[in-house]
mmCIF file of C-alpha atoms in Angstrom:
data_model
loop_
_atom_site.group_PDB
_atom_site.id
_atom_site.type_symbol
_atom_site.label_atom_id
_atom_site.label_comp_id
_atom_site.label_asym_id
_atom_site.label_seq_id
_atom_site.Cartn_x
_atom_site.Cartn_y
_atom_site.Cartn_z
ATOM 1 C CA UNK A 1 20.064 -1.342 16.873
ATOM 2 C CA UNK A 2 23.679 -1.915 15.863
ATOM 3 C CA UNK A 3 24.844 0.399 18.647
ATOM 4 C CA UNK A 4 22.944 -1.679 21.209
ATOM 5 C CA UNK A 5 24.314 -4.910 19.770
ATOM 6 C CA UNK A 6 27.852 -3.566 20.052
ATOM 7 C CA UNK A 7 27.228 -2.658 23.711
ATOM 8 C CA UNK A 8 25.969 -6.177 24.400
ATOM 9 C CA UNK A 9 29.046 -7.677 22.752
ATOM 10 C CA UNK A 10 31.336 -5.335 24.688
ATOM 11 C CA UNK A 11 29.671 -6.518 27.903
ATOM 12 C CA UNK A 12 30.316 -10.134 26.862
ATOM 13 C CA UNK A 13 26.641 -11.046 26.555
ATOM 14 C CA UNK A 14 26.362 -14.540 25.099
ATOM 15 C CA UNK A 15 22.611 -15.089 24.918
ATOM 16 C CA UNK A 16 19.501 -12.971 24.506
ATOM 17 C CA UNK A 17 15.917 -13.917 25.265
ATOM 18 C CA UNK A 18 12.994 -12.902 23.063
ATOM 19 C CA UNK A 19 9.555 -13.214 24.538
ATOM 20 C CA UNK A 20 6.605 -14.644 22.668
ATOM 21 C CA UNK A 21 4.618 -11.466 23.345
ATOM 22 C CA UNK A 22 7.226 -9.540 21.329
ATOM 23 C CA UNK A 23 6.619 -11.866 18.405
ATOM 24 C CA UNK A 24 2.911 -11.065 18.453
ATOM 25 C CA UNK A 25 3.426 -7.314 18.700
ATOM 26 C CA UNK A 26 6.491 -6.593 16.567
ATOM 27 C CA UNK A 27 6.301 -7.133 12.821
ATOM 28 C CA UNK A 28 10.105 -7.148 12.533
ATOM 29 C CA UNK A 29 10.513 -10.047 14.975
ATOM 30 C CA UNK A 30 11.942 -12.498 12.426
ATOM 31 C CA UNK A 31 14.500 -9.996 11.158
ATOM 32 C CA UNK A 32 15.486 -9.146 14.728
ATOM 33 C CA UNK A 33 15.882 -12.836 15.530
ATOM 34 C CA UNK A 34 18.064 -13.394 12.474
ATOM 35 C CA UNK A 35 20.241 -10.348 13.212
ATOM 36 C CA UNK A 36 20.764 -11.226 16.856
ATOM 37 C CA UNK A 37 21.558 -14.835 15.919
ATOM 38 C CA UNK A 38 24.676 -13.640 14.127
ATOM 39 C CA UNK A 39 26.322 -12.667 17.417
ATOM 40 C CA UNK A 40 24.353 -14.329 20.212
ATOM 41 C CA UNK A 41 22.562 -17.480 21.193
ATOM 42 C CA UNK A 42 18.908 -16.509 20.932
ATOM 43 C CA UNK A 43 16.319 -18.124 23.170
ATOM 44 C CA UNK A 44 12.748 -17.581 22.149
ATOM 45 C CA UNK A 45 9.437 -17.949 23.936
ATOM 46 C CA UNK A 46 10.885 -17.218 27.349
ATOM 47 C CA UNK A 47 7.844 -15.323 28.649
ATOM 48 C CA UNK A 48 4.528 -16.911 27.948
ATOM 49 C CA UNK A 49 3.559 -19.785 25.737
ATOM 50 C CA UNK A 50 5.071 -20.557 22.350
ATOM 51 C CA UNK A 51 3.266 -19.453 19.216
ATOM 52 C CA UNK A 52 3.152 -22.045 16.494
ATOM 53 C CA UNK A 53 3.374 -21.023 12.860
#
């Protein structure tokens, strides 16, 4: 994952989008969100409806 993050930073990516379907299917979603938030603006729920906790 760190290699991919470095590539994104090198390409001057400023924001990443995480879909709500990823949240349902990936148990590490919260950790991914927190890690990406260190270097990027993270926009959630960009594909589909929001999931409420």
